[in-house]
Short mmCIF file of C-alpha atoms in Angstrom, two decimals:
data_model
loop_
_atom_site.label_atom_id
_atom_site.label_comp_id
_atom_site.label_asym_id
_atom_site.label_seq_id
_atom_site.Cartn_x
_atom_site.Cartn_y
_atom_site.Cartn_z
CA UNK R 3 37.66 162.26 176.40
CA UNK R 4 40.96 164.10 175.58
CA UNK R 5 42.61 166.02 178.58
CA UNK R 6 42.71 169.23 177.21
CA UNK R 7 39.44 169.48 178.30
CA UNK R 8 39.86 168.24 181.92
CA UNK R 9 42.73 171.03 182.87
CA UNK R 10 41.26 174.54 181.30
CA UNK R 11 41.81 177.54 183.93
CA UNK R 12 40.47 180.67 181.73
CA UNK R 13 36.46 182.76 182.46
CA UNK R 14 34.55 180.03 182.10
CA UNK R 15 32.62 181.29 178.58
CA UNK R 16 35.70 182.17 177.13
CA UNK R 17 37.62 179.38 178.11
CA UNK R 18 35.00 177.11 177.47
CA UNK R 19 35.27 178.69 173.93
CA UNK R 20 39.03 177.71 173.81
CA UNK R 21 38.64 174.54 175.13
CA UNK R 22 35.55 173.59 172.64
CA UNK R 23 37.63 174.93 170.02
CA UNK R 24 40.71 172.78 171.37
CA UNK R 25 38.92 169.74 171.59
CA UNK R 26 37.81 170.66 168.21
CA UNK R 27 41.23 170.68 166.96
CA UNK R 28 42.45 167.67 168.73
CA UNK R 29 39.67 165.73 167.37
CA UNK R 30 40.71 166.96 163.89
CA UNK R 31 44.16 166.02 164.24
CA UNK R 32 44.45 162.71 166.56
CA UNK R 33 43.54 160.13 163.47
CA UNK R 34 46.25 161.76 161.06
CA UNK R 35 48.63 162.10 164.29
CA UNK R 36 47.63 158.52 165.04
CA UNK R 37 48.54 157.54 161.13
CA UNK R 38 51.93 159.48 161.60
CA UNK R 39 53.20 157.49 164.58
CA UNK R 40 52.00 153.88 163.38
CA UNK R 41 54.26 154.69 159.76
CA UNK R 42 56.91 155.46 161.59
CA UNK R 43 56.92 152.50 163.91
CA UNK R 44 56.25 150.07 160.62
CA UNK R 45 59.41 151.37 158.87
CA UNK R 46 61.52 150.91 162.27
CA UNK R 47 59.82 147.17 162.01
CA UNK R 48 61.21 146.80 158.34
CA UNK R 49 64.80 148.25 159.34
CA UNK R 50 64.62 146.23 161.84
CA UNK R 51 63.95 143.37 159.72
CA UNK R 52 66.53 144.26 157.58
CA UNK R 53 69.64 144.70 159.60
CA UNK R 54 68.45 141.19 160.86
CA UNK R 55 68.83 139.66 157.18
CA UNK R 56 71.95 141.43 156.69
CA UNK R 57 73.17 140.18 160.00
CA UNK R 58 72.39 136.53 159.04
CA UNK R 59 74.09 136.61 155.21
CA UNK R 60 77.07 137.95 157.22
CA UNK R 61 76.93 134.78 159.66
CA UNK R 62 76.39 132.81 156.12
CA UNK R 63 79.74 133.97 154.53
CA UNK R 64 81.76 134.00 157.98
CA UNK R 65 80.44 129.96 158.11
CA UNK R 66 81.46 129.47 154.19
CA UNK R 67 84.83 131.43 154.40
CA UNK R 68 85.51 129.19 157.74
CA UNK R 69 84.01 125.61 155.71
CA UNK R 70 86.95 127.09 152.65
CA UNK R 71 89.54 127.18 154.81
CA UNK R 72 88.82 124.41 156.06
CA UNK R 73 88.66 122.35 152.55
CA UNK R 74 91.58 124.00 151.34
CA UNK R 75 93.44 122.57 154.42
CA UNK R 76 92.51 119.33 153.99
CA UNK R 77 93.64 119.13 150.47
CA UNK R 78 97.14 120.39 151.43
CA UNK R 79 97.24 117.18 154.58
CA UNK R 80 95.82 114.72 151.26
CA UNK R 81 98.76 116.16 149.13
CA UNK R 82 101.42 115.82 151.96
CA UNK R 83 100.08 112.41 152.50
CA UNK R 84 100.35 111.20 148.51
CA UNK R 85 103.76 112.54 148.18
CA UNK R 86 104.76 111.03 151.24
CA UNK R 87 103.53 107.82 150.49
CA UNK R 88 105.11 107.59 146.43
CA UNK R 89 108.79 108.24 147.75
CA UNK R 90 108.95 105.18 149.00
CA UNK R 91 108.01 103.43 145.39
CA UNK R 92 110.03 105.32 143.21
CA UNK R 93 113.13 105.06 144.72
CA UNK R 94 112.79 101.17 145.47
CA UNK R 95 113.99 100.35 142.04
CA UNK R 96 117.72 102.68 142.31
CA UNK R 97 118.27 101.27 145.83
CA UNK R 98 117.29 97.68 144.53
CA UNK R 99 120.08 98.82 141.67
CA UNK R 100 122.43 99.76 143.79
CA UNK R 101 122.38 96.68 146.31
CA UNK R 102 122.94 94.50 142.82
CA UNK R 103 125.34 96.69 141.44
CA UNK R 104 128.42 99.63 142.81
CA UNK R 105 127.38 102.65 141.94
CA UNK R 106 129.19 104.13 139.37
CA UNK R 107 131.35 107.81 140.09
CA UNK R 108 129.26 110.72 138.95
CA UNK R 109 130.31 112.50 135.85
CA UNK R 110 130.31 116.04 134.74
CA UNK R 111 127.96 116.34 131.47
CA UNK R 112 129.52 117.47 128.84
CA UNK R 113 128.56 120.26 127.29
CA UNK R 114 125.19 120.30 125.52
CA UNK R 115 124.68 116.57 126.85
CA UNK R 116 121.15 115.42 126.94
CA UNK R 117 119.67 113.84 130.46
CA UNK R 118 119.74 109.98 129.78
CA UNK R 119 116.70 109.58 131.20
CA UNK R 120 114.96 111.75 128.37
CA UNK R 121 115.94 108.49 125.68
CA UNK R 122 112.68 108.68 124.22
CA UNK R 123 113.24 107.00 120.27
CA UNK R 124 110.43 107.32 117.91
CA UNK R 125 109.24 103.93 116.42
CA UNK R 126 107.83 102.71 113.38
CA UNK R 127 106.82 99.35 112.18
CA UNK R 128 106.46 98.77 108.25
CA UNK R 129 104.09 95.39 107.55
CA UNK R 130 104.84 93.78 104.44
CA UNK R 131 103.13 90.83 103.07
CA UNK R 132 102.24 89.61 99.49
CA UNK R 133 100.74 86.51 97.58
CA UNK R 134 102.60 85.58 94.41
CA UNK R 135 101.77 83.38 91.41
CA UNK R 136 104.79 82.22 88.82
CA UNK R 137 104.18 80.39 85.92
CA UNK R 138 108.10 79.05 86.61
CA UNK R 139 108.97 77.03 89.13
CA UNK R 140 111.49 79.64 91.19
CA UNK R 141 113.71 76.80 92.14
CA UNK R 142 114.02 76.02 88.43
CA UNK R 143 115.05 80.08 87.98
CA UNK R 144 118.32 80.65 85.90
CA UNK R 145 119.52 83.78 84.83
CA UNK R 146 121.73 83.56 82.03
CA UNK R 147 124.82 85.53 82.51
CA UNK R 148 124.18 86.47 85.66
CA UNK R 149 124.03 83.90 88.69
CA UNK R 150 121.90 84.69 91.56
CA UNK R 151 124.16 85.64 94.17
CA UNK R 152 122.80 87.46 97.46
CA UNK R 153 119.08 88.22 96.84
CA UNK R 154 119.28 88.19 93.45
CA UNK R 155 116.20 85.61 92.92
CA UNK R 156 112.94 85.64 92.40
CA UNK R 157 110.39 85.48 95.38
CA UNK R 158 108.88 82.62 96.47
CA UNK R 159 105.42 81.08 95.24
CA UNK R 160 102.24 82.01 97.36
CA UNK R 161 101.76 83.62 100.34
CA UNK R 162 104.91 85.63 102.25
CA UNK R 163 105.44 88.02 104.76
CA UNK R 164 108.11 89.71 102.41
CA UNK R 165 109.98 91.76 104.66
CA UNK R 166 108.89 93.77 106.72
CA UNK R 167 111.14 96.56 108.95
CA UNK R 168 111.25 97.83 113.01
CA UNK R 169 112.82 100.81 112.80
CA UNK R 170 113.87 102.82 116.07
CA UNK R 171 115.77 106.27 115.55
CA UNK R 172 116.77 109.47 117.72
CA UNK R 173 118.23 112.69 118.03
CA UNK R 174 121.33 111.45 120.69
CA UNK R 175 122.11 114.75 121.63
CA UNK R 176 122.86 118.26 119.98
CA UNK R 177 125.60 116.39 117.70
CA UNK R 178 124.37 113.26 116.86
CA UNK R 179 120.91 111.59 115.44
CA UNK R 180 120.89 107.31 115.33
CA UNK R 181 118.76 105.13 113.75
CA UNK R 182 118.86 101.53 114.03
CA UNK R 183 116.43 99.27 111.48
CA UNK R 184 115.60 95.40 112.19
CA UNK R 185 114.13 93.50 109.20
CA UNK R 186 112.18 90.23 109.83
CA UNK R 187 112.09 87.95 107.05
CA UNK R 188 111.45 84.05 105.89
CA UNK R 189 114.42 82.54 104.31
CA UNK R 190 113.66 78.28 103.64
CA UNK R 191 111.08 78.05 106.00
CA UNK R 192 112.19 79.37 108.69
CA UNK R 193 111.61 83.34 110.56
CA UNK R 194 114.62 85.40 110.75
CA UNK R 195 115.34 88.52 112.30
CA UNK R 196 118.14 91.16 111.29
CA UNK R 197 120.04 94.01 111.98
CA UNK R 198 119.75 95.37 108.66
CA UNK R 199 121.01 99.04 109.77
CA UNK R 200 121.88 100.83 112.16
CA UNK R 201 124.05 104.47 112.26
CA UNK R 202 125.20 107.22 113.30
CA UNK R 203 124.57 110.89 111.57
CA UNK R 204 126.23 113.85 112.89
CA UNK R 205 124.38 117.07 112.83
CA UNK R 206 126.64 120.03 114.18
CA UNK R 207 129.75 119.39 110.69
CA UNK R 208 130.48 123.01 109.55
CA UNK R 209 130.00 123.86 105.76
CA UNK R 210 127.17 121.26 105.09
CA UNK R 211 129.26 118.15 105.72
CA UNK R 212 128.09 115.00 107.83
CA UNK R 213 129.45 112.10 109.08
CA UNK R 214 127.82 108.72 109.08
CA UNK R 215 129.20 105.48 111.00
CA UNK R 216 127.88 101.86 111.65
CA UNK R 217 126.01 99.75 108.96
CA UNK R 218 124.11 101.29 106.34
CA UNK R 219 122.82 101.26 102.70
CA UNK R 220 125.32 103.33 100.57
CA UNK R 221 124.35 106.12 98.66
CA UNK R 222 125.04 105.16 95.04
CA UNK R 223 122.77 105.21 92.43
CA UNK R 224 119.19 106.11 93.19
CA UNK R 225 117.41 103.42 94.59
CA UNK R 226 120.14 101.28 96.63
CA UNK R 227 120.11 104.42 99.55
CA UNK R 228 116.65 103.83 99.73
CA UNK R 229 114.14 101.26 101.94
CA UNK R 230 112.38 98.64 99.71
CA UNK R 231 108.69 99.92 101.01
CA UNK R 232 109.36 102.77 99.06
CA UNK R 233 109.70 101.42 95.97
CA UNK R 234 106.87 102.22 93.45
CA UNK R 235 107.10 98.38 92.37
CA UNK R 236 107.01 95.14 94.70
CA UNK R 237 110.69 93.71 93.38
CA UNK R 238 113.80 95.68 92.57
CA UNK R 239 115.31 96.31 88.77
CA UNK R 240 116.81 92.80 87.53
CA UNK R 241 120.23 95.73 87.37
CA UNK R 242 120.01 95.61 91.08
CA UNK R 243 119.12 91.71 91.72
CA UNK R 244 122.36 91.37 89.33
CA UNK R 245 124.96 93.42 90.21
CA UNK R 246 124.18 94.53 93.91
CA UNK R 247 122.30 91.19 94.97
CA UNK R 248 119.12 93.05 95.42
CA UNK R 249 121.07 96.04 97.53
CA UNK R 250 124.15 96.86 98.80
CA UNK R 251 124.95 97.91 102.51
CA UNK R 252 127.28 97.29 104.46
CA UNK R 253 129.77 98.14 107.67
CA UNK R 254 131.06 101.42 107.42
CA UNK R 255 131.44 105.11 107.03
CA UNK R 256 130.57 107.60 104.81
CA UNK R 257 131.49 111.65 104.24
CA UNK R 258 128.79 113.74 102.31
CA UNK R 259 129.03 116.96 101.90
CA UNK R 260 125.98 119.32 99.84
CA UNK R 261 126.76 122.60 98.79
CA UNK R 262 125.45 125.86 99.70
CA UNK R 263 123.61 126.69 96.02
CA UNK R 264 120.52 126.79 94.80
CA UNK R 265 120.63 123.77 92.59
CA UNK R 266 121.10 120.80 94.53
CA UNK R 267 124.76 119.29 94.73
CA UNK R 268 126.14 116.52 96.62
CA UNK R 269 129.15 114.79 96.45
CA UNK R 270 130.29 112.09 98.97
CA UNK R 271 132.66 108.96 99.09
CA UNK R 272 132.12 105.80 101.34
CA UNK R 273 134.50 103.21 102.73
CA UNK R 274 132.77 99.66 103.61
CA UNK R 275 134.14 96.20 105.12
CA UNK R 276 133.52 94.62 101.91
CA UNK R 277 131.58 91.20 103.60
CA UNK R 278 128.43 91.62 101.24
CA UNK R 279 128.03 90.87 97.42
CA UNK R 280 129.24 91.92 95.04
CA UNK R 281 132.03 92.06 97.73
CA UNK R 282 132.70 89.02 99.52
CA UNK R 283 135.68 87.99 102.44
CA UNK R 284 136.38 91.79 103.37
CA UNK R 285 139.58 92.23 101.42
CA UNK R 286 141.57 94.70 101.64
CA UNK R 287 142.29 94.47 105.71
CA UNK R 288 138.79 94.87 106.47
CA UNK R 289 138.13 98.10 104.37
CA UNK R 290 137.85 96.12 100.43
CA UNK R 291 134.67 98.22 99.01
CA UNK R 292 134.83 102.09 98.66
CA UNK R 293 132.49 104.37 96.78
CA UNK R 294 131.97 107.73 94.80
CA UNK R 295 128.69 109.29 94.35
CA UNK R 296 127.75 112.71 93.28
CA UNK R 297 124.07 113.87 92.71
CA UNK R 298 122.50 116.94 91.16
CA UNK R 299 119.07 118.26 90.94
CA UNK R 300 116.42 121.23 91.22
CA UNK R 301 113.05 122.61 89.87
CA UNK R 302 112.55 123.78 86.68
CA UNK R 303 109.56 126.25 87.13
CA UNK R 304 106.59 124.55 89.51
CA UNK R 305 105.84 121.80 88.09
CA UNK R 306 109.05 119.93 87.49
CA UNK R 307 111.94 118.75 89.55
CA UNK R 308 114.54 116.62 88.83
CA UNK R 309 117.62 114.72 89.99
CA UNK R 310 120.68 113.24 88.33
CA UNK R 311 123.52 111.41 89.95
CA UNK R 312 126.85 109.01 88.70
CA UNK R 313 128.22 106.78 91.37
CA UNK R 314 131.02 104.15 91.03
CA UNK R 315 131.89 101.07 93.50
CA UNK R 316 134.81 99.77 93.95
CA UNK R 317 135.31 96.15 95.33
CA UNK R 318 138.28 93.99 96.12
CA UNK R 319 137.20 90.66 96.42
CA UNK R 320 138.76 87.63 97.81
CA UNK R 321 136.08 85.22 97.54
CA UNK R 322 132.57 86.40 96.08
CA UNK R 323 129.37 84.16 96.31
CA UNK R 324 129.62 83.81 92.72
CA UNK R 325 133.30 82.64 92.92
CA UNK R 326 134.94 85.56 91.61
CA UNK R 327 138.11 87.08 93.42
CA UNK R 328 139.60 89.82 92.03
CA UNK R 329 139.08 93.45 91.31
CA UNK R 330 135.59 94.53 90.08
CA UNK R 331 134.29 98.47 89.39
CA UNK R 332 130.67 99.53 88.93
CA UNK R 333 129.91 102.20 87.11
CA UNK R 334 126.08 103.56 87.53
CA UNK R 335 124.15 106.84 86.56
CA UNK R 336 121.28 107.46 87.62
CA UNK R 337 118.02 110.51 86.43
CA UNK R 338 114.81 110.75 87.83
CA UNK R 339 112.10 113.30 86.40
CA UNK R 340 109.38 114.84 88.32
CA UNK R 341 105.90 116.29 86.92
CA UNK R 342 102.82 117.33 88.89
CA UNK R 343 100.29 119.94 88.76
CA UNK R 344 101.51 122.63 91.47
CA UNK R 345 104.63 120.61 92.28
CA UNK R 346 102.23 118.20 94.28
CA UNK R 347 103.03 114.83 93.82
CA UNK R 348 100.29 113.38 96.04
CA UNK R 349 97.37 114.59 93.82
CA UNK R 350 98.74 113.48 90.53
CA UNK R 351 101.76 113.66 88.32
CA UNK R 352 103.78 111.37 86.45
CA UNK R 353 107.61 110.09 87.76
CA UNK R 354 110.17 108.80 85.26
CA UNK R 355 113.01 107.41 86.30
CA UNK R 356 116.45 105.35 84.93
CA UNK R 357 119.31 103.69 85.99
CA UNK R 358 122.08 102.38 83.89
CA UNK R 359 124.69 99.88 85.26
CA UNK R 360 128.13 99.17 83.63
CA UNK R 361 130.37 96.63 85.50
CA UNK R 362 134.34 95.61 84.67
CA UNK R 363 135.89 92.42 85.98
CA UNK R 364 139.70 91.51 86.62
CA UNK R 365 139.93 88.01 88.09
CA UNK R 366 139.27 84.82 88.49
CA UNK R 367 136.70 82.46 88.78
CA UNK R 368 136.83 79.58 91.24
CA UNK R 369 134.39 77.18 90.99
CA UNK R 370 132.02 76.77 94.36
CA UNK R 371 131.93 73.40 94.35
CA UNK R 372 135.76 72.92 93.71
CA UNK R 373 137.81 76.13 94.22
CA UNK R 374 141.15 74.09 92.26
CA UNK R 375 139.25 74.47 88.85
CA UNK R 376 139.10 77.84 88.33
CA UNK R 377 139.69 79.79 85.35
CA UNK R 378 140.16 83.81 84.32
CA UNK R 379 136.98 86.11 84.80
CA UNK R 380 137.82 89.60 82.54
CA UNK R 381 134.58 91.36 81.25
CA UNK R 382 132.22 93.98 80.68
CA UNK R 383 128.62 93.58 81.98
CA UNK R 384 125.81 96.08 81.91
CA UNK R 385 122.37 96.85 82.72
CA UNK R 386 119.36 99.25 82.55
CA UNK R 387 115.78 100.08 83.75
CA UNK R 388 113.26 102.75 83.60
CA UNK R 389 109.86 103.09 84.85
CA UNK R 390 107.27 105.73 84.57
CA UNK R 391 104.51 105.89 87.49
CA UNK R 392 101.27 107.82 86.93
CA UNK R 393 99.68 109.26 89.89
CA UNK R 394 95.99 109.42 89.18
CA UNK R 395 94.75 111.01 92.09
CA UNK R 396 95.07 110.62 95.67
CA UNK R 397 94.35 107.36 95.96
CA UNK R 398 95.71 105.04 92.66
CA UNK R 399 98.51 105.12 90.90
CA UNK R 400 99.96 102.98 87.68
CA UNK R 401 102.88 101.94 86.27
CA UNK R 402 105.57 100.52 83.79
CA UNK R 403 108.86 99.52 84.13
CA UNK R 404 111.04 97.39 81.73
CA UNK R 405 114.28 95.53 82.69
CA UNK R 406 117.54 94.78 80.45
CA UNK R 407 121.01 93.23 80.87
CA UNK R 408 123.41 92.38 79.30
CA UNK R 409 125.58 89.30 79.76
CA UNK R 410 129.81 89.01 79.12
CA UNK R 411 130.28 86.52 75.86
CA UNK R 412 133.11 85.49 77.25
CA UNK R 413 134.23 83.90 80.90
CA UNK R 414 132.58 81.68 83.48
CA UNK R 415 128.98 82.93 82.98
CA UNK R 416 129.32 83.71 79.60
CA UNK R 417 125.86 83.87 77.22
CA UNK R 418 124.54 84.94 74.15
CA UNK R 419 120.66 85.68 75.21
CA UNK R 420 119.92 88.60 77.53
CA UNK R 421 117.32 88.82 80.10
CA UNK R 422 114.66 91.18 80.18
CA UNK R 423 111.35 92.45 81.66
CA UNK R 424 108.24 93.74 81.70
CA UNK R 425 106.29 94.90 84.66
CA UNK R 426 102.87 96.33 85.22
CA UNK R 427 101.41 97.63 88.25
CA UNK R 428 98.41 99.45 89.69
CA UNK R 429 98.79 100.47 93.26
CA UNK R 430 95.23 101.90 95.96
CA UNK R 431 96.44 103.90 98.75
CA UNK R 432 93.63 104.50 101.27
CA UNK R 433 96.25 106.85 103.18
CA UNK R 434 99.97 107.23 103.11
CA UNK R 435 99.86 104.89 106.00
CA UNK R 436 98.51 101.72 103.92
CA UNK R 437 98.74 100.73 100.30
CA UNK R 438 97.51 97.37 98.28
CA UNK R 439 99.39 97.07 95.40
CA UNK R 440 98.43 93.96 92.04
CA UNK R 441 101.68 93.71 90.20
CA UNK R 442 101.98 91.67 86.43
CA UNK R 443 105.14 90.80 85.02
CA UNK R 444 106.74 89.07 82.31
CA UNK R 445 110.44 87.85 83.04
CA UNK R 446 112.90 86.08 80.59
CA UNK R 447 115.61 85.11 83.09
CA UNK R 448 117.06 82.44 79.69
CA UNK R 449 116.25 81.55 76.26
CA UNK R 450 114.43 78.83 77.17
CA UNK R 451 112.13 79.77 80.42
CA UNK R 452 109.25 82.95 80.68
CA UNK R 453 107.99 83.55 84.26
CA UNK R 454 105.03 85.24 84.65
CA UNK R 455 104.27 86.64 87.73
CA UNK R 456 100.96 87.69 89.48
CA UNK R 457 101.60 89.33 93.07
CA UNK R 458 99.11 90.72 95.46
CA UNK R 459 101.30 92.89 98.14
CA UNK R 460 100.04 94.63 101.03
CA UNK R 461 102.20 97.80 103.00
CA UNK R 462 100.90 98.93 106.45
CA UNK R 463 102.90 101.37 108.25
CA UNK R 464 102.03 102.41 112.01
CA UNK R 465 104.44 104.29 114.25
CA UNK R 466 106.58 107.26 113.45
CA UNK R 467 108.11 107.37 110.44
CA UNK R 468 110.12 109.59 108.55
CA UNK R 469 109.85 111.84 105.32
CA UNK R 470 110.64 109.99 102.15
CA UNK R 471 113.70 111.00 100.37
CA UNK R 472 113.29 112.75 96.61
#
């Protein structure tokens, strides 16, 4: 019963009237009123439920923000920690150091000086082995004319490590670059290792001069300036076994200086000790070998290149491995040609290249075995090669080369036969790294012997290593 009904004070038809039409009314409207006031408590309920989530993700982020600091704090103590605990170690070693030894005074750097601690040399390692097969015994080998002084032989039967390099080089500081080369070899059984150079270049000479110091291949002809691994064939010109005992290098210095043209154009000079052949007993207080050399080359459209060069030695010699003492020039000139599609040589091309030797003697001969008999040693001697190389593709290349000297018809060595030679070879590079390389060749040292020679040779190069030179 609704209690509008309860408290009506009109006439009691009339206001029975109002209140029947009241109640009416009420009745009518309590369910929707009902309706109204259950919605609105339902969407309190779900605000209510909602500030409550929001209230708990904010309790969620306030306990991750806290955990994050806390992490990040950690870390920092674990760093503090590790630091402290590696001072210790790394300064052991300079206080070990400086128990054994006084420290020295500390020194201003000079200007532009590099921290010693950065020494950091690149280093390459060149493997070189081979198999050989002669049809002449090589300790029967004589070269008429010519006697095999220095390394001026042939190699030895069967299997050899040849020799192979360690080569260590650096950038000192902003004015000087060194390089320093050890070969290791087998010489009559037995291993040897040697210093066979080590230099250094300047860098910072105005006007395109440089400077180099120490011991070091000279810079005549074509080939003698350059590393035997780079050779396109697995022995050196019988020109170079004869007159430079294989190659010449030596203690010294030299002066270059290229000019600032187009075409390329180099002149230099060299001063050495004078110990090695053709040299021998550094004359001359210490200084008996000096050297000219002059080169010239350039491109001729985009195909071609080519380079051109006369060099002379000049060597005063008290006592020679082949027994001359005296004075002795070398004349030699020296053209290499250059054709490949594009200018790339990798891909394929063909290389031709010459040297020509011409040698004058003023002396005399003293005989090794008995230096009292010795006799006058005047004379002209010469000598030539040239090779041509065909680069197939990436991978093989072939090639000739033939070998001629001439021997003096007068004096000590004096003979009427000269030797020659041919060679054939056929080289598989499976990168620039590695190279197998099955060599022919057909040698008259005399009139009376032929050696032919069948060698297998094997190059692997690992470490850094250096640009080849034209």
């Amino acid at each position: 019963m609704n209690p509008y009904c309860l408290s009506a004070r009109a006439p009691v038809a009339a206001r029975f009237r109002r209140t029947l039409l009241a109640c009416a009314v009420v009745a009518v409207l309590s369910p929707t009123l009902a309706f109204a006031q259950d919605a609105s408590k339902s969407e309190a309920a779900k605000v209510e439920a909602l500030e409550a989530r929001i209230k708990a993700l904010e309790d969620s982020a306030a306990a991750t923000q806290q955990a994050l600091q806390e992490a990040r704090a950690e870390i920092e103590e674990l760093k503090t920690a590790q630091t402290a605990s590696q001072q210790p170690e790394a300064a052991q070693p300079e206080a070990a150091v400086a128990q054994e030894e006084p420290a020295p005074p500390a020194e201003e750097p000079a200007s532009g000086a590099s921290n010693p601690n950065a020494f950091n040399p690149a280093m390459g390692v060149i493997l070189n082995g081979m198999y050989a097969a002669h049809s002449l015994n090589p300790d029967n080998y004589v070269r008429a004319g010519f006697p095999l002084a220095g390394e001026a032989g042939p190699g030895p039967r069967g299997f050899s490590l040849g020799e192979s390099e360690i080569a260590l080089s650096s950038n000192v500081d902003d004015k000087f670059y060194a390089q320093a080369t050890l070969s290791v070899g087998t010489e009559d059984g037995e291993d040897h290792v040697g210093l066979e150079e080590a230099y250094i270049d300047t860098t910072a000479l105005p006007d395109g001069f440089s400077l180099r110091a120490g011991r070091f291949f000279s810079n005549i002809g074509y080939l003698n300036s350059h590393h035997a691994h780079t050779d396109s064939f697995s022995d050196r010109p019988l020109a170079y076994q004869a007159f430079l005992g294989n190659q010449y290098g030596d203690d010294g210095v030299q002066l270059r200086w290229v000019a600032p043209t187009d075409v390329y154009l180099e002149f230099g000079g060299e001063m050495f000790r004078g110990d090695r052949f053709p040299s021998g007993g550094a004359g001359h207080a210490g200084a008996g070998v000096k050297t000219l050399f002059a080169h010239v080359g350039g491109d001729v459209g985009v195909d071609n290149e080519w380079l051109a060069g006369v060099s002379t030695l000049r060597s005063q010699t008290d006592g020679g491995e082949d027994g001359f003492r005296g004075d002795e020039t070398l004349y030699l000139a020296d053209f290499t040609w250059k054709w490949a599609p594009g200018g790339n040589t990798k891909d394929g091309g063909v290389t031709f290249r010459s040297e020509y030797f011409w040698e004058n003697r003023d002396g005399i001969y003293a005989d090794p075995n008995d230096p009292a008999l010795d006799q006058p040693w005047s004379g002209q001697r010469t000598g030539v090669y040239g090779e041509a190389v065909w680069r197939i593709n990436r991978q093989w290349e072939a090639g000739y080369r033939y070998d001629r000297l001439w021997a003096d018809d007068n004096g000590p060595y004096a003979s009427a036969f000269d030797p020659f030679r041919h060679s054939l070879m056929l080289a598989w590079h499976n990168s620039e790294f590695s190279m197998v390389r099955l060599q022919f060749g057909r040698d008259r040292p005399n009139a009376d012997d032929t050696d032919n020679v069948i060698s297998l040779q094997y190059q692997a190069v690992f470490g850094a290593h250096g640009a080849h030179k034209f």
